[in-house]
DNA sequence: CGAGCACTTGACAGGAGTCAATTGCGGTGG
DNA sequence: CCACCGCAATTGACTCCTGTCAAGTGCTCG
């Protein structure tokens, strides 16, 4: 089992929620202006170094997080130490909703996969905001419903598609957010995580990821230089992951 | 791919929601009495034969269902025809929430695994009820959050535990609902589904289920006679599935 | 410069999938 | 009432994808 350092600092500078560039993509856009101010005043901004843990599986939930910058992985571990990355949480997305609304302890840990800044909103504040903004609960409902849909996709994908197809799918999903299209048509992606984390995300092992990369490179689809991936044939990659659209 | 018969009849007899024995375990218990009457008037009762489909993946969601009796399987199929049973929905539980709140088409089909009766509540009625009963959304939020947690458990279990452990876990989970404890200490379970469905639920194949049953029988843990399973050694089964508690 | 981690590669084993044949059971129709 | 058809279930043979163990390289950071 890996060791996690639990270090973060509360940054002094105040970012107001109503001017937050992430507001539009978050649930909070439904809030009345007055309540956005309320939100701003009640939140805490926290920064985490790469590899540090935002919250731990098995500990009580005290509120939810809004990811400001960086990238967060939701890691679930069982008694034997087997771990998976359930999903990635990107800037503008919310973290810790599930256990907050289920009323349970965290059932997974949240780990900063890159230097990350988050806003923490205490549960009590959230409850109060929802009382004067009924649409807020509906927004969360929609968000969690979509996450459940994605989890269902993952269950189906993991059991009916080989690692290579899941890898192709993963690379294409990164393309949207991290890809840089060269004029030659190639797409260069700076991978935001280690091979080990990719393995956990695709429910496999680092060795299998390495071998899959080798095979894809041999086939001329991609080339890897450390964390920099170059996609030569997006078309072919789409073909290999196509069956994963259900 | 299997063929599904889409047959159901709307039963004439009216079961009132406020006297429904399932009320307590459903989300609807938060409704004011007046609204429970409203719910009763607006719902439609439908009966499905074993194997028939309540709704189809890819079709638009028009409301949600409350399972009255029987058992429903949520089946998701990809383009290639690979299928899994995402979960089972038992009497008193709700069906079709996810896509309703996500605002998408159904992303899985609901199939009656046994003769089943459901109440259908039109989406419009649901929205109206939620407006006068804000707690209702919170109930759904809790329910879906728990489902998401279960989906996460499944993702972890499928990739880190062999079929046999998942099978042990499955049998024990049926024990609560379908088990009948004999004075000898054995537990007899009438399986509510085929081997094929069990395979889909455990993300494996019918042949593997059969082999697993053979192996477990050889080890003296269980005995199977068609759909009737007898658990001889609940203790040992718990041991084999223990690591699945995360 | 050394320690530790990330990554790669090889060798090997094994769990589970696939294909195929056979048995058994249940429902339908003659 | 029984024969037949079809699906459910079992079993065998075989393949192969993926996990495991192990060794080796290279990079990064203290």
mmCIF file of C-alpha atoms in Angstrom, chain B residues 35-240:
data_model
loop_
_atom_site.group_PDB
_atom_site.id
_atom_site.type_symbol
_atom_site.label_atom_id
_atom_site.label_comp_id
_atom_site.label_asym_id
_atom_site.label_seq_id
_atom_site.Cartn_x
_atom_site.Cartn_y
_atom_site.Cartn_z
ATOM 1 C CA UNK B 35 -49.964 14.403 -1.700
ATOM 2 C CA UNK B 36 -50.006 10.697 -1.110
ATOM 3 C CA UNK B 37 -53.585 10.759 -2.314
ATOM 4 C CA UNK B 38 -52.441 12.783 -5.304
ATOM 5 C CA UNK B 39 -49.794 10.166 -5.983
ATOM 6 C CA UNK B 40 -52.371 7.378 -5.785
ATOM 7 C CA UNK B 41 -54.622 9.063 -8.283
ATOM 8 C CA UNK B 42 -51.844 9.770 -10.774
ATOM 9 C CA UNK B 43 -50.099 6.445 -10.850
ATOM 10 C CA UNK B 44 -50.706 3.557 -13.184
ATOM 11 C CA UNK B 45 -50.359 -0.030 -12.095
ATOM 12 C CA UNK B 46 -48.785 -2.387 -14.605
ATOM 13 C CA UNK B 47 -48.083 -6.103 -14.494
ATOM 14 C CA UNK B 48 -45.323 -7.851 -16.399
ATOM 15 C CA UNK B 49 -44.735 -11.514 -17.096
ATOM 16 C CA UNK B 50 -41.375 -13.081 -16.455
ATOM 17 C CA UNK B 51 -38.909 -12.044 -19.130
ATOM 18 C CA UNK B 52 -40.840 -9.051 -20.398
ATOM 19 C CA UNK B 53 -39.313 -5.623 -20.524
ATOM 20 C CA UNK B 54 -40.573 -2.653 -18.524
ATOM 21 C CA UNK B 55 -38.532 -0.110 -20.426
ATOM 22 C CA UNK B 56 -35.882 -0.230 -23.095
ATOM 23 C CA UNK B 57 -32.378 1.169 -23.171
ATOM 24 C CA UNK B 58 -32.229 4.081 -25.603
ATOM 25 C CA UNK B 59 -35.846 5.173 -25.240
ATOM 26 C CA UNK B 60 -36.902 8.423 -23.563
ATOM 27 C CA UNK B 61 -37.703 8.464 -19.888
ATOM 28 C CA UNK B 62 -41.241 9.540 -19.086
ATOM 29 C CA UNK B 63 -41.393 8.916 -15.364
ATOM 30 C CA UNK B 64 -40.354 6.516 -12.685
ATOM 31 C CA UNK B 65 -41.535 3.168 -11.433
ATOM 32 C CA UNK B 66 -42.126 1.816 -7.957
ATOM 33 C CA UNK B 67 -41.794 -1.955 -7.740
ATOM 34 C CA UNK B 68 -44.785 -3.443 -6.001
ATOM 35 C CA UNK B 69 -44.006 -7.155 -6.257
ATOM 36 C CA UNK B 70 -41.669 -9.409 -8.195
ATOM 37 C CA UNK B 71 -38.080 -8.645 -9.128
ATOM 38 C CA UNK B 72 -36.566 -6.450 -11.812
ATOM 39 C CA UNK B 73 -33.122 -6.582 -13.397
ATOM 40 C CA UNK B 74 -31.462 -3.526 -14.882
ATOM 41 C CA UNK B 75 -29.675 -4.734 -17.990
ATOM 42 C CA UNK B 76 -27.186 -2.675 -19.944
ATOM 43 C CA UNK B 77 -26.057 -3.766 -23.383
ATOM 44 C CA UNK B 78 -23.342 -2.348 -25.609
ATOM 45 C CA UNK B 79 -23.133 -2.207 -29.386
ATOM 46 C CA UNK B 80 -21.564 -5.627 -29.617
ATOM 47 C CA UNK B 81 -24.322 -7.215 -27.594
ATOM 48 C CA UNK B 82 -22.334 -7.670 -24.412
ATOM 49 C CA UNK B 83 -24.695 -7.375 -21.485
ATOM 50 C CA UNK B 84 -24.492 -7.010 -17.742
ATOM 51 C CA UNK B 85 -27.100 -6.849 -15.023
ATOM 52 C CA UNK B 86 -26.226 -3.665 -13.179
ATOM 53 C CA UNK B 87 -28.409 -4.503 -10.206
ATOM 54 C CA UNK B 88 -31.640 -6.019 -8.993
ATOM 55 C CA UNK B 89 -34.632 -3.955 -7.962
ATOM 56 C CA UNK B 90 -36.827 -5.494 -5.303
ATOM 57 C CA UNK B 91 -40.330 -4.611 -4.094
ATOM 58 C CA UNK B 92 -40.469 -1.198 -2.438
ATOM 59 C CA UNK B 93 -37.573 0.090 -4.526
ATOM 60 C CA UNK B 94 -37.642 2.648 -7.274
ATOM 61 C CA UNK B 95 -36.776 2.185 -10.916
ATOM 62 C CA UNK B 96 -35.862 4.670 -13.604
ATOM 63 C CA UNK B 97 -34.738 7.448 -11.274
ATOM 64 C CA UNK B 98 -31.294 7.806 -12.753
ATOM 65 C CA UNK B 99 -32.246 8.780 -16.263
ATOM 66 C CA UNK B 100 -35.182 10.807 -15.028
ATOM 67 C CA UNK B 101 -32.989 13.081 -12.955
ATOM 68 C CA UNK B 102 -30.073 13.038 -15.374
ATOM 69 C CA UNK B 103 -32.493 14.138 -18.069
ATOM 70 C CA UNK B 104 -31.335 11.481 -20.529
ATOM 71 C CA UNK B 105 -32.799 8.513 -22.317
ATOM 72 C CA UNK B 106 -32.795 5.250 -20.459
ATOM 73 C CA UNK B 107 -29.266 3.913 -20.546
ATOM 74 C CA UNK B 108 -30.299 0.414 -19.545
ATOM 75 C CA UNK B 109 -33.331 -1.815 -19.951
ATOM 76 C CA UNK B 110 -35.491 -2.977 -17.087
ATOM 77 C CA UNK B 111 -36.558 -6.581 -17.325
ATOM 78 C CA UNK B 112 -38.949 -8.482 -15.087
ATOM 79 C CA UNK B 113 -36.971 -11.503 -13.878
ATOM 80 C CA UNK B 114 -40.120 -12.864 -12.285
ATOM 81 C CA UNK B 115 -43.810 -11.920 -12.619
ATOM 82 C CA UNK B 116 -43.749 -8.308 -11.520
ATOM 83 C CA UNK B 117 -46.164 -5.517 -10.713
ATOM 84 C CA UNK B 118 -45.030 -1.904 -10.760
ATOM 85 C CA UNK B 119 -46.606 1.502 -10.241
ATOM 86 C CA UNK B 120 -45.745 4.099 -12.847
ATOM 87 C CA UNK B 121 -45.568 7.748 -11.808
ATOM 88 C CA UNK B 122 -45.471 10.262 -14.688
ATOM 89 C CA UNK B 123 -42.571 12.683 -14.592
ATOM 90 C CA UNK B 124 -44.795 15.724 -14.487
ATOM 91 C CA UNK B 125 -46.549 14.520 -11.346
ATOM 92 C CA UNK B 126 -43.205 13.794 -9.768
ATOM 93 C CA UNK B 127 -41.990 17.309 -10.469
ATOM 94 C CA UNK B 128 -45.125 18.817 -8.996
ATOM 95 C CA UNK B 129 -44.959 16.697 -5.881
ATOM 96 C CA UNK B 130 -41.347 17.695 -5.339
ATOM 97 C CA UNK B 131 -42.266 21.357 -5.438
ATOM 98 C CA UNK B 132 -44.556 21.108 -2.454
ATOM 99 C CA UNK B 133 -42.373 18.470 -0.734
ATOM 100 C CA UNK B 134 -38.744 19.583 -0.905
ATOM 101 C CA UNK B 135 -37.689 16.612 1.186
ATOM 102 C CA UNK B 136 -38.638 14.347 -1.685
ATOM 103 C CA UNK B 137 -35.666 15.429 -3.778
ATOM 104 C CA UNK B 138 -33.400 14.861 -0.822
ATOM 105 C CA UNK B 139 -34.739 11.340 -0.497
ATOM 106 C CA UNK B 140 -33.997 10.634 -4.126
ATOM 107 C CA UNK B 141 -30.605 12.211 -3.702
ATOM 108 C CA UNK B 142 -29.866 9.849 -0.848
ATOM 109 C CA UNK B 143 -31.133 6.869 -2.782
ATOM 110 C CA UNK B 144 -29.114 7.595 -5.908
ATOM 111 C CA UNK B 145 -26.031 8.372 -3.841
ATOM 112 C CA UNK B 146 -26.266 4.957 -2.253
ATOM 113 C CA UNK B 147 -26.687 3.366 -5.648
ATOM 114 C CA UNK B 148 -23.590 5.155 -6.837
ATOM 115 C CA UNK B 149 -21.758 3.759 -3.834
ATOM 116 C CA UNK B 150 -22.908 0.269 -4.753
ATOM 117 C CA UNK B 151 -21.796 0.759 -8.333
ATOM 118 C CA UNK B 152 -18.369 1.757 -7.020
ATOM 119 C CA UNK B 153 -18.275 -1.383 -4.900
ATOM 120 C CA UNK B 154 -19.074 -3.404 -7.983
ATOM 121 C CA UNK B 155 -16.287 -1.800 -9.991
ATOM 122 C CA UNK B 156 -13.780 -2.650 -7.307
ATOM 123 C CA UNK B 157 -15.128 -6.140 -6.692
ATOM 124 C CA UNK B 158 -15.233 -7.148 -10.344
ATOM 125 C CA UNK B 159 -11.586 -6.364 -10.879
ATOM 126 C CA UNK B 160 -10.050 -7.494 -7.635
ATOM 127 C CA UNK B 161 -11.976 -10.603 -6.714
ATOM 128 C CA UNK B 162 -12.361 -13.886 -8.572
ATOM 129 C CA UNK B 163 -15.748 -15.143 -9.658
ATOM 130 C CA UNK B 164 -15.934 -17.554 -6.767
ATOM 131 C CA UNK B 165 -15.712 -14.776 -4.173
ATOM 132 C CA UNK B 166 -18.314 -12.752 -6.036
ATOM 133 C CA UNK B 167 -20.540 -15.823 -6.181
ATOM 134 C CA UNK B 168 -20.219 -16.346 -2.431
ATOM 135 C CA UNK B 169 -21.092 -12.714 -1.879
ATOM 136 C CA UNK B 170 -24.077 -13.005 -4.170
ATOM 137 C CA UNK B 171 -25.464 -16.071 -2.403
ATOM 138 C CA UNK B 172 -25.138 -14.393 0.973
ATOM 139 C CA UNK B 173 -26.885 -11.296 -0.316
ATOM 140 C CA UNK B 174 -29.815 -13.420 -1.465
ATOM 141 C CA UNK B 175 -29.950 -15.101 1.916
ATOM 142 C CA UNK B 176 -31.456 -12.020 3.544
ATOM 143 C CA UNK B 177 -34.339 -11.775 1.119
ATOM 144 C CA UNK B 178 -34.926 -15.255 -0.253
ATOM 145 C CA UNK B 179 -33.305 -17.520 2.308
ATOM 146 C CA UNK B 180 -35.235 -19.914 4.480
ATOM 147 C CA UNK B 181 -33.317 -21.161 7.482
ATOM 148 C CA UNK B 182 -33.821 -24.825 8.322
ATOM 149 C CA UNK B 183 -33.521 -26.008 11.918
ATOM 150 C CA UNK B 184 -30.458 -27.946 10.859
ATOM 151 C CA UNK B 185 -28.784 -24.606 10.278
ATOM 152 C CA UNK B 186 -28.783 -24.923 6.525
ATOM 153 C CA UNK B 187 -30.257 -22.129 4.459
ATOM 154 C CA UNK B 188 -32.389 -22.909 1.452
ATOM 155 C CA UNK B 189 -32.654 -20.253 -1.247
ATOM 156 C CA UNK B 190 -34.991 -20.270 -4.207
ATOM 157 C CA UNK B 191 -32.930 -18.438 -6.828
ATOM 158 C CA UNK B 192 -35.013 -15.760 -8.537
ATOM 159 C CA UNK B 193 -33.101 -15.977 -11.811
ATOM 160 C CA UNK B 194 -31.344 -18.174 -14.347
ATOM 161 C CA UNK B 195 -27.649 -19.049 -14.385
ATOM 162 C CA UNK B 196 -27.336 -16.762 -17.353
ATOM 163 C CA UNK B 197 -28.688 -13.831 -15.358
ATOM 164 C CA UNK B 198 -26.422 -14.645 -12.441
ATOM 165 C CA UNK B 199 -23.532 -14.593 -14.883
ATOM 166 C CA UNK B 200 -24.588 -11.186 -16.177
ATOM 167 C CA UNK B 201 -24.906 -9.926 -12.622
ATOM 168 C CA UNK B 202 -21.438 -11.153 -11.652
ATOM 169 C CA UNK B 203 -19.932 -10.024 -14.948
ATOM 170 C CA UNK B 204 -18.989 -13.473 -16.159
ATOM 171 C CA UNK B 205 -20.383 -16.322 -18.283
ATOM 172 C CA UNK B 206 -22.939 -19.047 -17.580
ATOM 173 C CA UNK B 207 -20.310 -21.759 -18.013
ATOM 174 C CA UNK B 208 -18.177 -20.165 -15.362
ATOM 175 C CA UNK B 209 -21.152 -20.004 -13.012
ATOM 176 C CA UNK B 210 -21.815 -23.701 -13.555
ATOM 177 C CA UNK B 211 -18.180 -24.562 -12.903
ATOM 178 C CA UNK B 212 -18.114 -22.417 -9.790
ATOM 179 C CA UNK B 213 -21.212 -24.156 -8.481
ATOM 180 C CA UNK B 214 -19.584 -27.513 -9.145
ATOM 181 C CA UNK B 215 -16.458 -26.459 -7.282
ATOM 182 C CA UNK B 216 -18.373 -25.090 -4.317
ATOM 183 C CA UNK B 217 -20.451 -28.256 -4.155
ATOM 184 C CA UNK B 218 -17.304 -30.385 -4.261
ATOM 185 C CA UNK B 219 -16.009 -28.370 -1.295
ATOM 186 C CA UNK B 220 -19.177 -29.044 0.661
ATOM 187 C CA UNK B 221 -20.242 -25.408 0.906
ATOM 188 C CA UNK B 222 -23.497 -25.639 -0.998
ATOM 189 C CA UNK B 223 -25.710 -27.904 -3.045
ATOM 190 C CA UNK B 224 -27.791 -26.930 -6.020
ATOM 191 C CA UNK B 225 -30.917 -28.563 -7.387
ATOM 192 C CA UNK B 226 -32.013 -26.444 -10.309
ATOM 193 C CA UNK B 227 -32.922 -23.077 -8.911
ATOM 194 C CA UNK B 228 -32.905 -24.275 -5.333
ATOM 195 C CA UNK B 229 -29.638 -23.608 -3.558
ATOM 196 C CA UNK B 230 -28.808 -24.983 -0.138
ATOM 197 C CA UNK B 231 -26.070 -23.301 1.834
ATOM 198 C CA UNK B 232 -24.346 -25.764 4.160
ATOM 199 C CA UNK B 233 -21.560 -23.581 5.438
ATOM 200 C CA UNK B 234 -22.525 -19.930 5.678
ATOM 201 C CA UNK B 235 -19.430 -19.314 7.770
ATOM 202 C CA UNK B 236 -17.085 -20.454 5.023
ATOM 203 C CA UNK B 237 -18.988 -18.506 2.387
ATOM 204 C CA UNK B 238 -18.610 -15.368 4.475
ATOM 205 C CA UNK B 239 -14.912 -16.046 4.643
ATOM 206 C CA UNK B 240 -14.606 -16.289 0.889
#
